[in-house]
Amino acid sequence: SSRALPYAVGALRLLASGSPATRKKIVTSGGIPLLIKLLNFDQTPGETVRLASGTLLHLADRYIRQIIHNGAVPYFIKLYFWDEAPELVSEEASYMLQRAATHPCSIEEGLRFEGLVGRKRQKQGQIDFHRLRGVPGDALIDETNYVKFYSYSSMGSNLFVSTGKIYYEVEIISVIGFPSFGWISPRFEIDINYLHDCGVGYPGRKETPDDSWAIDGVNGRKWPTKSRFGSPWKAGDIVTVAADIYKGSIIFGLNGSFGNPMGIAFENINSSTTEKLSLAPAISGSHGTSVRINFGKQEFIYPPPEADFTSYYEAVKLLLRRK
């Protein structure tokens, strides 16, 4: 029935965000042509269109050729220009059209390109910062630490600091959807090379609350608690992301202010595990989000929460010297 349709498509959308084997099952069962038919917003309710679009988005990394061959491109063009499109549908349509235009690029090619970028950054003495979750090639960082997201992805460092007070800055160039900036622990699951719903701060399906902590200034939340937090972000804002590892507290500032509603977002995070607390910077974003990160190699725009905080860049230099 028409009332059951959104629930059925919603279930497919949830399955599509799972393992590659589950997504393959959707495709081999004939899911792609059925989902494309549901993109016709003249005949399909908006919520069902949103769910169908999101499901195809999760299938696009490996099955974009089948999506194109089943006639999806005209539908995504219409969705892109749909004035009454539900949230994120226009952005998803834009991404799908971009993916369709560059569909010869495979996951393997994306991984190879990321490797080239990483080696170039290493030669330049840049902080290691690369995609941890998401479609290979869909989140990239250049030599100026400019990060652009083409689909929902998480980027972070694999250099974990276990002592001191550290911080970095994120300059917002554009922001949309459900971005999150913060810190990850070594427990944060990486090498997820497909579109994945769980970003920095968002508990995974195994409910591991001690793997990452972050805030989202578009929706005014802190994660993993989902509590209200912080001031809204806009283009040009500078978000300071700080951590006192000794106390197990994580602090956020906006344009140099750490007063309410910014300030301490999490306390005693080291009490949730018997392992020694170690942190590395990480961010998540979706298509339409771009930022520039300063780990401290360049002068910061704003001071840290307290004078005894040191940049993540300097903390990593000290860490590498000790090794």
Short mmCIF file of C-alpha atoms in Angstrom, two decimals:
data_model
loop_
_atom_site.label_atom_id
_atom_site.label_comp_id
_atom_site.label_asym_id
_atom_site.label_seq_id
_atom_site.Cartn_x
_atom_site.Cartn_y
_atom_site.Cartn_z
CA SER A 1 0.00 0.00 0.00
CA SER A 2 1.03 3.63 -0.39
CA ARG A 3 1.19 4.02 3.39
CA ALA A 4 3.60 1.11 3.71
CA LEU A 5 5.84 2.29 0.87
CA PRO A 6 7.94 4.81 2.86
CA TYR A 7 8.61 2.17 5.52
CA ALA A 8 9.70 -0.36 2.90
CA VAL A 9 12.01 2.13 1.18
CA GLY A 10 13.28 3.30 4.57
CA ALA A 11 14.24 -0.30 5.37
CA LEU A 12 16.11 -0.52 2.06
CA ARG A 13 17.85 2.76 2.85
CA LEU A 14 19.02 1.32 6.17
CA LEU A 15 20.20 -1.91 4.52
CA ALA A 16 22.07 0.04 1.84
CA SER A 17 24.16 1.74 4.53
CA GLY A 18 25.41 -1.65 5.68
CA SER A 19 27.98 -4.06 4.31
CA PRO A 20 28.92 -4.37 0.60
CA ALA A 21 27.33 -7.83 0.57
CA THR A 22 23.99 -6.37 1.68
CA ARG A 23 24.11 -3.68 -1.00
CA LYS A 24 24.94 -6.30 -3.63
CA LYS A 25 21.82 -8.22 -2.57
CA ILE A 26 19.68 -5.11 -3.13
CA VAL A 27 21.12 -4.74 -6.64
CA THR A 28 20.83 -8.40 -7.67
CA SER A 29 17.24 -8.44 -6.41
CA GLY A 30 16.31 -5.73 -8.91
CA GLY A 31 16.29 -2.83 -6.47
CA ILE A 32 17.88 -0.20 -8.73
CA PRO A 33 15.10 0.16 -11.37
CA LEU A 34 12.42 0.15 -8.67
CA LEU A 35 14.21 2.87 -6.70
CA ILE A 36 14.69 5.01 -9.81
CA LYS A 37 10.94 4.89 -10.53
CA LEU A 38 10.35 6.31 -7.05
CA LEU A 39 12.43 9.41 -7.89
CA ASN A 40 9.49 10.77 -9.92
CA PHE A 41 8.28 13.39 -7.44
CA ASP A 42 5.18 14.12 -9.56
CA GLN A 43 3.85 10.71 -8.55
CA THR A 44 5.79 9.85 -5.37
CA PRO A 45 5.50 11.54 -1.93
CA GLY A 46 8.51 13.67 -1.01
CA GLU A 47 9.60 11.50 1.93
CA THR A 48 9.67 8.40 -0.28
CA VAL A 49 11.66 10.30 -2.91
CA ARG A 50 14.16 11.28 -0.21
CA LEU A 51 14.57 7.70 0.97
CA ALA A 52 14.90 6.34 -2.58
CA SER A 53 17.50 8.98 -3.43
CA GLY A 54 19.46 8.19 -0.27
CA THR A 55 19.40 4.47 -1.03
CA LEU A 56 20.76 5.01 -4.55
CA LEU A 57 23.41 7.31 -3.08
CA HIS A 58 24.67 4.41 -0.94
CA LEU A 59 24.77 2.14 -3.98
CA ALA A 60 26.59 4.59 -6.24
CA ASP A 61 30.16 3.77 -5.26
CA ARG A 62 30.08 0.34 -6.97
CA TYR A 63 26.89 0.42 -9.02
CA ILE A 64 26.82 3.82 -10.70
CA ARG A 65 26.95 2.19 -14.16
CA GLN A 66 23.78 0.21 -13.45
CA ILE A 67 22.11 3.33 -12.04
CA ILE A 68 22.97 5.28 -15.21
CA HIS A 69 21.91 2.48 -17.54
CA ASN A 70 18.53 2.24 -15.81
CA GLY A 71 17.78 5.85 -16.69
CA ALA A 72 18.44 7.69 -13.42
CA VAL A 73 20.20 10.77 -14.82
CA PRO A 74 17.06 12.66 -16.02
CA TYR A 75 15.44 12.07 -12.63
CA PHE A 76 18.45 13.44 -10.75
CA ILE A 77 18.50 16.51 -13.00
CA LYS A 78 14.86 17.17 -12.09
CA LEU A 79 15.59 16.58 -8.40
CA TYR A 80 18.48 19.03 -8.50
CA PHE A 81 16.13 21.79 -9.70
CA TRP A 82 13.15 20.76 -7.55
CA ASP A 83 12.16 23.85 -5.55
CA GLU A 84 10.31 21.82 -2.90
CA ALA A 85 12.93 19.09 -2.50
CA PRO A 86 13.22 17.58 1.02
CA GLU A 87 16.40 18.31 2.97
CA LEU A 88 19.63 17.18 1.26
CA VAL A 89 17.87 15.76 -1.85
CA SER A 90 19.23 18.51 -4.12
CA GLU A 91 22.73 17.98 -2.73
CA GLU A 92 22.43 14.22 -3.24
CA ALA A 93 21.24 14.79 -6.81
CA SER A 94 24.23 17.04 -7.46
CA TYR A 95 26.58 14.36 -6.14
CA MET A 96 24.94 11.62 -8.21
CA LEU A 97 25.25 13.71 -11.38
CA GLN A 98 28.91 14.33 -10.59
CA ARG A 99 29.43 10.60 -9.96
CA ALA A 100 27.65 9.80 -13.23
CA ALA A 101 29.94 12.18 -15.12
CA THR A 102 33.07 10.53 -13.68
CA HIS A 103 31.84 6.95 -13.38
CA PRO A 104 34.97 5.35 -14.89
CA CYS A 105 36.71 6.21 -11.58
CA SER A 106 36.61 3.00 -9.52
CA ILE A 107 37.08 2.49 -5.80
CA GLU A 108 40.54 1.13 -6.55
CA GLU A 109 41.42 4.28 -8.51
CA GLY A 110 40.11 6.39 -5.64
CA LEU A 111 42.34 4.54 -3.17
CA ARG A 112 45.32 4.93 -5.47
CA PHE A 113 44.72 8.68 -5.79
CA GLU A 114 44.39 9.04 -2.01
CA GLY A 115 47.73 7.27 -1.65
CA LEU A 116 49.38 9.75 -4.01
CA VAL A 117 47.95 12.68 -2.03
CA GLY A 118 49.15 11.15 1.24
CA ARG A 119 52.69 10.62 -0.03
CA LYS A 120 52.83 14.18 -1.35
CA ARG A 121 51.70 15.57 2.01
CA GLN A 122 54.29 13.44 3.79
CA LYS A 123 57.07 14.86 1.60
CA GLN A 124 55.86 18.38 2.43
CA GLY A 125 56.04 17.68 6.17
CA GLN A 126 52.26 17.95 6.56
CA ILE A 127 50.28 16.25 9.31
CA ASP A 128 48.86 12.89 8.28
CA PHE A 129 45.16 13.45 7.61
CA HIS A 130 43.20 11.18 5.33
CA ARG A 131 39.80 9.60 4.71
CA LEU A 132 38.85 7.05 7.37
CA ARG A 133 35.30 6.24 6.30
CA GLY A 134 33.38 6.83 3.09
CA VAL A 135 33.80 6.34 -0.64
CA PRO A 136 37.48 6.48 -1.70
CA GLY A 137 38.23 9.76 -3.43
CA ASP A 138 35.14 11.53 -2.07
CA ALA A 139 36.95 13.44 0.70
CA LEU A 140 40.24 15.09 -0.16
CA ILE A 141 42.75 17.40 1.50
CA ASP A 142 45.28 19.54 -0.38
CA GLU A 143 48.65 21.03 0.57
CA THR A 144 46.96 24.02 2.25
CA ASN A 145 44.83 21.70 4.43
CA TYR A 146 41.71 22.60 2.45
CA VAL A 147 39.24 19.74 2.80
CA LYS A 148 36.33 19.17 0.44
CA PHE A 149 33.66 16.51 0.84
CA TYR A 150 31.87 15.04 -2.17
CA SER A 151 29.79 12.54 -0.17
CA TYR A 152 29.41 11.85 3.53
CA SER A 153 32.87 10.86 4.78
CA SER A 154 35.13 11.03 7.83
CA MET A 155 38.72 12.23 7.74
CA GLY A 156 41.29 12.04 10.50
CA SER A 157 44.85 11.41 11.57
CA ASN A 158 46.45 8.17 12.72
CA LEU A 159 48.88 10.00 15.02
CA PHE A 160 47.40 9.69 18.51
CA VAL A 161 48.52 11.93 21.38
CA SER A 162 48.19 10.55 24.93
CA THR A 163 49.50 13.40 27.10
CA GLY A 164 48.98 17.12 27.54
CA LYS A 165 46.50 19.71 26.34
CA ILE A 166 46.11 19.98 22.58
CA TYR A 167 44.03 21.86 20.04
CA TYR A 168 43.49 22.68 16.38
CA GLU A 169 41.29 25.05 14.35
CA VAL A 170 38.73 24.50 11.59
CA GLU A 171 37.84 27.38 9.27
CA ILE A 172 34.38 26.87 7.77
CA ILE A 173 34.17 27.70 4.07
CA SER A 174 30.79 26.07 3.46
CA VAL A 175 28.76 23.75 5.63
CA ILE A 176 25.58 21.69 5.21
CA GLY A 177 23.93 18.52 6.42
CA PHE A 178 25.36 16.84 9.52
CA PRO A 179 29.01 17.87 9.91
CA SER A 180 30.95 17.00 13.04
CA PHE A 181 34.36 18.17 14.24
CA GLY A 182 36.22 16.60 17.15
CA TRP A 183 38.54 13.83 18.27
CA ILE A 184 38.78 10.07 17.78
CA SER A 185 40.40 7.34 19.86
CA PRO A 186 42.24 4.31 18.41
CA ARG A 187 38.97 2.39 18.85
CA PHE A 188 37.37 4.40 16.02
CA GLU A 189 36.73 1.95 13.17
CA ILE A 190 38.56 2.89 9.96
CA ASP A 191 39.11 1.53 6.44
CA ILE A 192 35.38 1.63 5.72
CA ASN A 193 35.51 2.16 1.96
CA TYR A 194 31.86 2.79 1.25
CA LEU A 195 29.21 5.36 2.15
CA HIS A 196 28.73 5.00 5.90
CA ASP A 197 26.11 6.73 8.05
CA CYS A 198 28.23 6.95 11.22
CA GLY A 199 30.76 9.78 11.38
CA VAL A 200 32.94 11.32 14.08
CA GLY A 201 31.04 11.29 17.37
CA TYR A 202 28.19 9.17 16.06
CA PRO A 203 28.05 5.79 17.82
CA GLY A 204 28.26 2.89 15.41
CA ARG A 205 25.88 -0.01 15.41
CA LYS A 206 28.03 -1.71 18.05
CA GLU A 207 27.36 1.28 20.32
CA THR A 208 30.96 2.17 21.16
CA PRO A 209 30.59 5.51 22.97
CA ASP A 210 34.29 5.84 23.72
CA ASP A 211 35.58 5.89 20.15
CA SER A 212 34.97 9.56 19.22
CA TRP A 213 33.55 12.87 20.45
CA ALA A 214 32.40 15.82 18.35
CA ILE A 215 29.97 18.67 17.89
CA ASP A 216 27.70 19.57 14.98
CA GLY A 217 27.12 23.31 14.61
CA VAL A 218 24.53 23.00 11.86
CA ASN A 219 22.10 21.03 14.03
CA GLY A 220 23.33 22.28 17.41
CA ARG A 221 24.29 18.90 18.86
CA LYS A 222 27.16 17.16 20.55
CA TRP A 223 27.82 13.53 19.83
CA PRO A 224 27.57 10.77 21.00
CA THR A 225 25.11 12.13 23.59
CA LYS A 226 22.84 13.95 21.07
CA SER A 227 22.49 16.77 23.62
CA ARG A 228 21.99 20.37 22.55
CA PHE A 229 25.28 22.23 22.38
CA GLY A 230 26.93 25.29 20.93
CA SER A 231 26.27 28.22 18.65
CA PRO A 232 25.29 27.76 14.98
CA TRP A 233 28.07 27.69 12.39
CA LYS A 234 28.26 29.73 9.20
CA ALA A 235 30.79 30.36 6.45
CA GLY A 236 33.83 32.23 7.77
CA ASP A 237 33.55 30.91 11.34
CA ILE A 238 36.58 29.46 13.11
CA VAL A 239 35.91 26.45 15.35
CA THR A 240 38.57 25.68 17.97
CA VAL A 241 38.72 21.99 18.89
CA ALA A 242 40.63 21.35 22.12
CA ALA A 243 41.25 18.46 24.51
CA ASP A 244 42.70 18.22 28.01
CA ILE A 245 43.87 14.63 27.97
CA TYR A 246 44.83 14.65 31.67
CA LYS A 247 41.29 15.57 32.75
CA GLY A 248 39.56 13.75 29.91
CA SER A 249 37.69 16.87 28.82
CA ILE A 250 36.94 18.17 25.33
CA ILE A 251 36.37 21.88 24.74
CA PHE A 252 35.08 23.84 21.75
CA GLY A 253 35.31 27.51 20.90
CA LEU A 254 33.70 29.59 18.18
CA ASN A 255 35.55 32.62 16.83
CA GLY A 256 37.69 32.74 19.97
CA SER A 257 34.83 32.46 22.48
CA PHE A 258 34.69 29.54 24.91
CA GLY A 259 31.81 30.97 26.93
CA ASN A 260 28.31 29.52 27.04
CA PRO A 261 26.93 27.96 24.82
CA MET A 262 30.43 26.87 23.78
CA GLY A 263 33.09 25.58 26.19
CA ILE A 264 33.38 22.12 27.74
CA ALA A 265 31.30 19.60 25.81
CA PHE A 266 32.58 16.38 27.41
CA GLU A 267 34.19 15.58 30.75
CA ASN A 268 35.89 12.49 32.18
CA ILE A 269 35.84 10.66 28.86
CA ASN A 270 38.86 8.69 30.08
CA SER A 271 36.66 7.01 32.69
CA SER A 272 34.71 5.08 30.03
CA THR A 273 37.59 2.73 29.26
CA THR A 274 40.50 1.07 31.04
CA GLU A 275 42.78 1.96 28.13
CA LYS A 276 44.97 5.04 28.33
CA LEU A 277 43.24 7.92 26.58
CA SER A 278 44.80 8.80 23.22
CA LEU A 279 43.28 11.27 20.77
CA ALA A 280 43.68 12.36 17.16
CA PRO A 281 41.76 15.06 15.25
CA ALA A 282 38.94 14.00 12.93
CA ILE A 283 36.01 15.58 11.09
CA SER A 284 32.99 14.39 9.12
CA GLY A 285 31.09 16.17 6.38
CA SER A 286 28.87 15.66 3.35
CA HIS A 287 28.60 17.03 -0.18
CA GLY A 288 28.54 20.81 0.06
CA THR A 289 30.85 21.03 3.08
CA SER A 290 34.38 22.37 2.76
CA VAL A 291 36.78 23.57 5.45
CA ARG A 292 40.41 24.48 6.03
CA ILE A 293 42.17 22.89 9.00
CA ASN A 294 45.07 24.41 10.91
CA PHE A 295 46.90 21.93 13.13
CA GLY A 296 49.34 24.61 14.27
CA LYS A 297 52.01 24.63 11.60
CA GLN A 298 50.64 28.07 10.70
CA GLU A 299 49.72 30.74 13.23
CA PHE A 300 46.31 30.23 14.78
CA ILE A 301 43.57 32.84 14.33
CA TYR A 302 42.42 32.60 17.96
CA PRO A 303 44.08 31.60 21.26
CA PRO A 304 43.32 28.26 22.96
CA PRO A 305 41.03 27.89 26.01
CA GLU A 306 44.04 28.37 28.34
CA ALA A 307 47.62 29.48 27.78
CA ASP A 308 49.14 26.05 28.53
CA PHE A 309 47.48 24.33 25.55
CA THR A 310 49.81 23.38 22.70
CA SER A 311 49.01 22.83 19.06
CA TYR A 312 48.36 19.34 17.79
CA TYR A 313 51.19 19.93 15.31
CA GLU A 314 53.73 20.57 18.08
CA ALA A 315 52.43 17.63 20.11
CA VAL A 316 52.93 15.33 17.11
CA LYS A 317 56.45 16.65 16.52
CA LEU A 318 57.29 15.79 20.13
CA LEU A 319 55.64 12.38 19.78
CA LEU A 320 57.65 11.53 16.66
CA ARG A 321 60.92 12.65 18.23
CA ARG A 322 60.30 10.30 21.16
CA LYS A 323 59.76 7.42 18.77
#
